[in-house]
Coordinates of C-alpha atoms and ligand atoms in Angstrom, one line a residue:
M28 CA 155.1 82.2 222.6
N29 CA 154.7 81.1 219.6
D30 CA 155.2 83.9 217.9
N31 CA 154.2 82.3 214.4
K32 CA 150.7 81.9 215.1
K33 CA 149.3 84.8 212.9
Q34 CA 147.1 87.1 214.2
I35 CA 143.2 87.1 215.1
N36 CA 141.3 88.5 213.1
V37 CA 137.9 89.9 215.2
G38 CA 134.9 91.5 213.3
L39 CA 132.7 93.5 215.7
I40 CA 128.7 93.2 214.8
G41 CA 127.5 96.3 217.5
I42 CA 129.7 99.4 219.4
G43 CA 126.2 100.4 222.3
T44 CA 127.3 99.7 225.7
V45 CA 129.2 96.5 225.7
G46 CA 130.7 96.5 221.8
G47 CA 131.8 99.8 223.4
G48 CA 133.3 97.9 226.9
T49 CA 135.2 95.7 224.6
W50 CA 136.0 97.5 222.2
T51 CA 138.3 99.6 225.7
V52 CA 139.7 96.3 228.0
L53 CA 140.2 94.8 224.8
K54 CA 142.5 98.0 223.9
R55 CA 143.4 98.7 227.2
N56 CA 144.4 94.7 228.1
A57 CA 146.1 93.9 224.2
E58 CA 150.0 92.8 225.9
E59 CA 148.3 91.0 228.8
I60 CA 145.8 89.6 226.6
T61 CA 148.3 88.3 223.6
R62 CA 150.1 86.5 226.7
R63 CA 147.2 84.5 227.2
A64 CA 145.9 83.8 224.0
G65 CA 149.0 82.7 223.1
R66 CA 148.5 85.0 219.9
P67 CA 147.8 88.6 219.0
I68 CA 143.8 89.7 219.2
K69 CA 142.6 92.8 217.4
I70 CA 139.0 93.6 216.0
T71 CA 139.4 95.0 212.6
H72 CA 136.1 95.5 211.4
V73 CA 133.2 97.6 213.2
A74 CA 129.8 96.9 212.1
D75 CA 127.0 99.3 213.6
K76 CA 123.7 101.2 211.8
N77 CA 125.2 104.5 214.0
L78 CA 128.3 105.1 212.3
D79 CA 128.8 108.7 214.2
L80 CA 129.1 106.5 217.6
A81 CA 131.8 103.7 215.5
N82 CA 134.2 106.4 215.0
K83 CA 133.6 108.4 218.0
V84 CA 134.6 105.1 220.1
V85 CA 136.5 103.0 217.5
G86 CA 138.4 106.0 215.8
N87 CA 140.6 105.2 212.7
D88 CA 141.8 102.1 214.9
A89 CA 139.1 99.5 213.0
T90 CA 137.7 99.4 209.8
I91 CA 134.4 101.0 210.3
T92 CA 131.2 99.7 208.4
D93 CA 127.1 100.4 208.6
D94 CA 126.7 96.9 207.2
A95 CA 127.2 93.6 209.4
F96 CA 127.2 91.1 206.7
A97 CA 130.1 92.5 204.9
L98 CA 131.5 91.5 208.3
I99 CA 130.2 87.9 207.5
K100 CA 131.4 87.7 204.2
N101 CA 134.7 88.2 204.7
P102 CA 137.5 85.8 204.4
D103 CA 140.0 87.5 206.1
I104 CA 138.5 87.9 209.6
Q105 CA 138.2 84.2 212.0
I106 CA 135.9 86.0 215.1
I107 CA 132.6 87.2 215.1
V108 CA 131.4 88.9 217.7
E109 CA 127.3 90.2 218.2
L110 CA 126.4 92.4 219.9
V111 CA 123.3 93.3 218.4
G112 CA 120.8 91.7 220.9
G113 CA 117.4 90.9 220.1
V114 CA 116.5 87.5 217.7
G115 CA 115.6 89.5 214.8
I116 CA 119.2 89.7 212.7
A117 CA 121.5 88.6 215.5
K118 CA 119.4 85.6 214.3
N119 CA 120.4 86.3 210.5
I120 CA 124.0 87.5 211.9
V121 CA 125.0 84.2 213.5
L122 CA 123.4 81.6 211.4
Q123 CA 125.3 83.3 208.3
A124 CA 128.2 83.6 209.8
I125 CA 128.6 80.0 211.2
E126 CA 127.5 79.3 207.3
N127 CA 130.1 80.7 205.9
G128 CA 133.1 79.1 208.7
K129 CA 133.4 82.0 210.8
H130 CA 133.9 81.4 215.3
V131 CA 131.0 83.4 216.5
V132 CA 131.2 85.0 220.0
T133 CA 127.6 86.4 221.0
A134 CA 126.2 88.2 224.9
N135 CA 122.8 87.4 223.1
K136 CA 120.6 85.1 225.7
A137 CA 117.7 85.2 223.7
L138 CA 118.5 84.4 220.9
L139 CA 120.3 81.1 222.2
A140 CA 117.7 80.5 224.4
K141 CA 115.2 81.1 221.3
F142 CA 116.9 79.2 218.6
G143 CA 120.4 77.3 220.7
E144 CA 119.5 73.9 219.1
E145 CA 119.5 75.5 215.9
I146 CA 122.4 77.7 216.0
F147 CA 124.1 75.0 217.9
A148 CA 123.7 72.3 215.1
A149 CA 124.7 74.2 212.5
A150 CA 127.8 75.1 214.1
H151 CA 128.7 71.5 215.2
K152 CA 128.1 70.5 211.4
K153 CA 130.2 73.7 209.9
G154 CA 132.7 72.6 212.8
V155 CA 132.7 76.5 214.5
M156 CA 132.5 77.0 218.1
V157 CA 129.6 79.4 218.9
A158 CA 130.5 80.9 223.2
F159 CA 128.3 83.3 225.5
E160 CA 130.6 83.1 228.2
A161 CA 128.5 86.5 228.6
A162 CA 124.9 85.5 228.3
V163 CA 124.8 84.5 231.2
A164 CA 124.8 86.8 234.2
G165 CA 127.6 89.2 232.7
G166 CA 130.9 89.6 233.9
I167 CA 130.5 86.3 236.2
P168 CA 131.8 83.0 234.7
I169 CA 128.9 80.5 235.1
I170 CA 128.9 78.8 231.6
K171 CA 132.9 78.1 232.6
A172 CA 132.6 76.9 236.0
L173 CA 129.3 74.4 234.5
R174 CA 131.0 73.6 231.2
E175 CA 134.4 72.8 232.7
G176 CA 134.8 73.5 236.4
L177 CA 132.5 70.9 237.2
T178 CA 132.5 69.2 235.3
A179 CA 133.2 65.8 237.1
N180 CA 129.8 66.5 239.2
R181 CA 126.7 65.1 238.8
I182 CA 125.0 69.3 238.9
E183 CA 122.2 68.2 241.1
W184 CA 120.6 72.5 241.1
A185 CA 121.3 75.5 240.0
A186 CA 120.2 78.9 241.6
G187 CA 120.3 82.0 240.5
I188 CA 119.5 85.8 240.8
I189 CA 120.3 86.4 236.9
N190 CA 118.2 89.9 236.2
G191 CA 120.2 92.5 237.8
T192 CA 117.3 95.4 237.3
T193 CA 114.3 93.0 239.7
N194 CA 117.4 92.7 242.4
F195 CA 117.6 96.4 242.6
I196 CA 114.0 96.5 242.7
L197 CA 113.5 93.6 245.4
S198 CA 115.8 95.7 247.0
E199 CA 114.8 98.8 247.8
M200 CA 111.5 98.0 248.4
R201 CA 113.0 95.9 251.3
D202 CA 115.0 98.9 252.8
K203 CA 113.1 101.9 251.4
G204 CA 109.8 100.8 251.9
L205 CA 108.5 101.3 248.5
T206 CA 106.3 100.3 245.6
F207 CA 107.3 98.4 243.2
A208 CA 105.6 101.3 240.3
D209 CA 108.1 103.7 242.7
V210 CA 111.1 102.3 242.2
L211 CA 110.9 101.2 239.1
K212 CA 110.5 104.0 237.7
E213 CA 113.4 105.1 239.8
A214 CA 115.1 102.3 237.9
Q215 CA 114.4 103.8 234.9
R216 CA 115.8 106.7 236.2
L217 CA 119.5 105.3 236.6
G218 CA 119.3 103.1 233.3
Y219 CA 119.4 99.9 235.2
A220 CA 115.6 99.1 232.8
E221 CA 115.3 99.6 230.0
A222 CA 112.6 102.3 228.5
D223 CA 110.9 99.4 228.4
P224 CA 111.5 97.0 231.0
T225 CA 108.7 94.2 230.3
F226 CA 111.6 91.7 229.6
D227 CA 113.2 92.1 233.0
I228 CA 110.1 92.4 235.2
E229 CA 107.8 89.8 233.7
G230 CA 111.1 87.4 234.4
V231 CA 111.6 86.8 230.6
D232 CA 115.2 88.0 231.0
A233 CA 115.8 85.3 233.8
A234 CA 114.3 83.0 231.8
H235 CA 115.9 82.8 228.7
K236 CA 119.7 82.6 231.2
A237 CA 118.1 79.7 233.0
T238 CA 117.3 77.3 230.5
L239 CA 121.2 77.9 228.9
M240 CA 122.6 76.8 232.7
A241 CA 119.6 74.0 232.4
A242 CA 121.2 73.0 229.4
I243 CA 124.9 72.8 230.6
A244 CA 124.0 71.7 234.0
F245 CA 122.0 68.0 233.1
G246 CA 122.9 67.9 228.7
I247 CA 119.5 68.7 228.0
P248 CA 118.1 70.6 224.7
V249 CA 118.0 73.9 225.0
Q250 CA 114.0 74.3 225.8
F251 CA 113.0 77.7 227.1
D252 CA 109.2 77.1 225.3
K253 CA 109.4 74.9 228.4
A254 CA 110.3 77.5 231.1
Y255 CA 108.0 78.4 234.0
I256 CA 107.9 81.6 234.1
E257 CA 106.6 84.3 237.2
G258 CA 107.8 87.7 237.0
I259 CA 107.8 90.7 240.1
T260 CA 105.1 93.0 239.1
K261 CA 102.8 91.5 241.5
L262 CA 104.4 91.9 244.6
E263 CA 103.5 93.6 247.8
S264 CA 105.7 95.2 250.0
A265 CA 103.3 94.0 253.4
D266 CA 104.8 90.1 251.6
I267 CA 108.3 91.7 251.3
A268 CA 107.5 92.7 255.5
Y269 CA 106.0 89.8 256.2
A270 CA 109.1 87.5 255.0
E271 CA 111.2 89.6 256.6
Q272 CA 109.8 88.9 260.0
L273 CA 109.7 84.9 259.3
G274 CA 114.1 85.5 258.9
Y275 CA 113.4 85.3 254.8
R276 CA 114.3 87.0 251.7
I277 CA 112.7 87.9 248.1
K278 CA 114.8 86.9 245.1
L279 CA 113.2 87.1 241.3
L280 CA 115.4 83.6 241.1
G281 CA 116.1 81.1 238.4
I282 CA 116.1 77.8 239.1
V283 CA 117.1 74.5 237.7
R284 CA 116.8 71.7 239.5
R285 CA 117.5 67.9 237.8
Q286 CA 114.0 65.6 239.7
Q287 CA 114.6 61.9 239.5
D288 CA 112.7 61.9 236.5
G289 CA 113.0 65.0 234.9
V290 CA 114.3 68.8 235.6
E291 CA 113.2 71.9 236.6
L292 CA 113.4 74.8 235.0
R293 CA 111.9 78.2 236.9
V294 CA 111.8 81.8 237.0
H295 CA 109.9 83.2 240.2
P296 CA 110.3 85.5 243.0
T297 CA 111.2 83.6 245.7
L298 CA 111.6 83.8 249.4
I299 CA 115.7 82.3 250.9
P300 CA 117.0 82.4 254.4
E301 CA 118.4 85.6 255.6
K302 CA 121.2 83.8 256.8
R303 CA 122.1 83.0 253.1
L304 CA 124.3 84.7 251.1
L305 CA 122.6 84.8 248.6
A306 CA 119.9 86.2 249.9
N307 CA 122.1 89.4 250.5
V308 CA 123.2 89.7 247.1
E309 CA 121.7 93.2 246.6
G310 CA 120.6 96.1 244.1
A311 CA 122.1 94.9 240.5
M312 CA 124.5 92.2 241.1
N313 CA 123.8 89.1 240.1
A314 CA 124.9 85.5 241.9
V315 CA 124.6 81.7 241.1
L316 CA 124.6 78.7 243.8
V317 CA 125.3 75.8 242.0
K318 CA 124.7 72.1 243.7
G319 CA 127.3 69.8 242.5
D320 CA 127.2 66.4 244.1
A321 CA 130.9 66.1 244.8
V322 CA 131.7 70.0 245.2
G323 CA 128.5 70.3 247.6
L324 CA 127.6 74.4 247.2
T325 CA 129.6 76.5 245.2
L326 CA 128.5 80.7 245.0
Y327 CA 129.2 82.9 242.5
Y328 CA 129.4 86.7 242.0
G329 CA 129.2 89.5 240.0
K330 CA 127.9 92.0 238.2
G331 CA 125.4 90.7 235.3
A332 CA 125.6 94.2 233.6
G333 CA 127.9 96.9 232.6
A334 CA 129.9 97.7 229.4
E335 CA 133.4 96.3 231.3
P336 CA 131.8 93.6 233.2
T337 CA 129.8 92.0 230.3
A338 CA 132.9 92.9 227.9
S339 CA 135.8 90.3 230.4
A340 CA 133.5 87.8 229.7
V341 CA 133.6 89.1 226.2
I342 CA 136.6 88.6 225.6
A343 CA 137.4 85.4 227.5
D344 CA 135.7 84.1 224.6
I345 CA 137.2 85.4 222.0
V346 CA 140.7 84.1 224.1
D347 CA 139.3 80.6 223.8
V348 CA 138.2 80.6 220.6
A349 CA 142.0 81.9 219.9
R350 CA 143.0 79.2 221.5
L351 CA 141.3 76.7 220.4
C352 CA 140.2 77.4 216.9
D353 CA 142.9 75.3 215.2
S354 CA 142.8 72.5 216.9
E355 CA 140.7 69.6 215.8
I356 CA 136.6 69.7 217.2
A357 CA 137.1 66.6 219.7
E358 CA 139.4 68.5 221.2
R359 CA 137.6 71.4 222.3
V360 CA 134.7 72.1 224.6
P361 CA 131.1 71.1 223.6
H362 CA 129.1 73.9 222.9
L363 CA 127.0 72.7 225.9
A364 CA 129.1 70.8 227.7
F365 CA 128.2 67.0 226.5
Q366 CA 128.4 65.4 223.3
P367 CA 126.0 66.5 220.6
D368 CA 125.3 62.7 220.5
A369 CA 124.6 62.4 224.0
L370 CA 122.1 64.6 225.0
S371 CA 120.2 62.9 227.4
T372 CA 116.1 62.4 226.0
N373 CA 115.1 61.3 229.4
L374 CA 114.9 63.9 231.1
P375 CA 112.2 66.2 229.7
I376 CA 111.6 69.4 231.7
L377 CA 108.6 68.5 234.2
P378 CA 104.7 70.2 234.4
M379 CA 105.1 72.6 236.9
G380 CA 102.3 70.8 238.7
E381 CA 105.4 68.8 239.2
V382 CA 107.8 71.1 240.5
L383 CA 108.8 70.5 243.7
T384 CA 108.7 73.7 246.7
G385 CA 108.3 75.0 249.9
N386 CA 105.9 78.2 249.8
Y387 CA 104.6 81.4 251.7
L388 CA 100.6 81.5 252.3
R389 CA 99.1 85.0 252.7
I390 CA 95.7 84.9 253.2
R391 CA 93.6 87.8 254.2
V392 CA 91.2 86.0 256.6
E393 CA 87.7 86.9 259.4
D394 CA 89.0 87.8 263.0
K395 CA 86.9 84.6 263.4
A396 CA 86.4 81.0 265.5
G397 CA 87.0 78.2 263.4
A398 CA 88.6 80.2 260.5
L399 CA 92.1 79.2 261.5
A400 CA 91.0 75.7 261.9
K401 CA 89.2 75.5 257.6
I402 CA 92.5 76.2 256.7
T403 CA 94.3 74.0 257.8
A404 CA 92.4 71.5 257.2
I405 CA 92.6 72.4 253.6
L406 CA 95.7 72.0 253.2
A407 CA 96.1 69.1 255.1
E408 CA 93.6 67.1 252.4
Q409 CA 95.9 67.8 250.3
D410 CA 99.4 66.6 252.8
I411 CA 100.5 70.0 252.5
S412 CA 102.6 70.3 255.8
I413 CA 102.9 73.5 258.2
D414 CA 106.3 74.6 258.7
A415 CA 105.3 77.8 260.5
L416 CA 102.7 80.4 261.1
L417 CA 102.5 83.9 261.4
Q418 CA 99.3 85.6 262.4
K419 CA 98.9 89.4 262.0
E420 CA 97.2 92.1 264.8
A421 CA 93.4 92.8 263.4
L422 CA 93.5 95.3 261.1
S423 CA 90.7 98.0 260.3
K424 CA 87.7 96.0 259.9
G425 CA 88.1 92.7 261.9
E426 CA 90.2 91.3 259.7
T427 CA 93.8 90.0 260.0
D428 CA 96.6 88.4 257.3
L429 CA 97.7 84.7 257.8
I430 CA 101.2 83.9 256.8
I431 CA 101.5 80.8 256.4
L432 CA 105.1 78.5 255.5
T433 CA 104.6 75.0 254.1
H434 CA 107.1 72.0 253.9
I435 CA 108.0 71.4 251.0
C436 CA 104.9 70.1 248.1
K437 CA 104.6 69.5 244.6
E438 CA 103.1 72.4 243.2
K439 CA 99.6 71.7 242.4
A440 CA 98.8 70.1 245.5
V441 CA 98.9 74.0 246.1
L442 CA 97.1 75.5 243.4
A443 CA 94.1 73.0 245.0
A444 CA 94.2 74.5 248.3
I445 CA 94.2 77.7 247.6
E446 CA 91.4 77.0 244.3
K447 CA 89.5 76.3 247.2
L448 CA 91.0 78.6 250.2
E449 CA 89.8 80.8 248.1
K450 CA 86.2 79.6 248.5
L451 CA 85.4 80.3 252.0
E452 CA 83.7 82.1 253.7
T453 CA 86.2 83.6 255.6
T454 CA 88.9 84.6 252.7
K455 CA 88.6 88.0 252.3
G456 CA 90.2 88.1 248.1
K457 CA 93.2 85.9 246.6
V458 CA 95.4 83.7 248.3
Q459 CA 98.6 85.0 248.0
R460 CA 101.8 82.9 247.3
I461 CA 105.4 83.3 247.4
R462 CA 107.1 79.5 246.5
R463 CA 109.9 79.7 249.1
E464 CA 113.6 77.8 248.9
E465 CA 116.5 76.9 252.0
L466 CA 119.0 75.8 249.2
L467 CA 120.6 74.0 250.9
Ligands
HSE518 N1 118.2 93.5 231.1 C1 119.3 92.7 231.7 C2 119.1 93.0 233.8 C3 120.9 93.1 231.9 O1 118.8 93.3 234.8 O2 120.7 92.1 234.0 C4 121.8 92.0 231.7 O3 121.4 90.9 231.0

């Protein structure tokens, strides 16, 4: 090891769950981490509004303050670790740290998904690194895999279970036949879901992460505002059960897929064949399946949240920065995997109507002659081909559920068909539609 290399000083902002994990793991594994980094790495300063908590975690082993900006101004600190979260004060912290020539490590997916363009441009201009492994799928090194491990490939698509809260809810609904509302309460009781779990259950958190994956997979700008987002709040236990009867599981997936003239960027509940490994990712675990033209399918699985799993990713970034901070900018891995002047200008995010998926349709129908014929005629009109069909025994009131799986078709064709299906005299209520992916 080169003993001449000076210690890297880190300023840690936010000593909550992930900050506390980062402190603990860096301390516990200091010797091994130093051997890997080629120089000692020390959190010399910690900033948090909650000074009692900071004192409890850190004690006398670092300088503690409630002023985050004191760390950013400190000339002895080379790396700022931002674990505040959100897009308020965290944005100022990151931009000012960059402006002051600090390298930044962050787990803040919302911030990078919304303001990534501004932040990466500022970092490029200043010649500093912004590392964000912990922002997508917590402890799973998916950023490293997409950006470096798969760099030979033309990435075709990636599909991931990238929100643990919703995966826990869907797993429990399937296992125990519980309703969404019941499981959500349980998820909150267990501490998986936030007190305000909106970002989780409405798919926003997964969309932040998918947005970052799309940028580094395809070499396109970060464009959260163009993501299609649909959460799990409208899923019913009946659909989970019907999907199972057809050999499928329902997962909330973040999907990024390259089409010839654009990129699909979407988050929604998805039927996937139960045979796929991804379908068997249960509870709060995360997993991302990536298809590259050379490597084929690769799967990354692990804990997407929690103190030490997320700290694992934060510290990996700190070590990367410690190794590369003395190097020329051109020798570093670009923030978004592709050189900033080589981002694609001809791969727009496609409007949702152009997206291609299979579909699950559940139609409550009057159980009488001709009902099915009218439905198949509407699907044929839109050039939608049926892959499988399940008719349940008649429910009371002379009604029954028809479940149809369609082959792949355009979103706009399905929407047009649903509008017509809902107008049929024999259709009762809304058509339940869930997209379906074979993931091959
Ligand atoms: N709320 C997130 C989840 C935490 O449930 O996966 C990690 O980003």
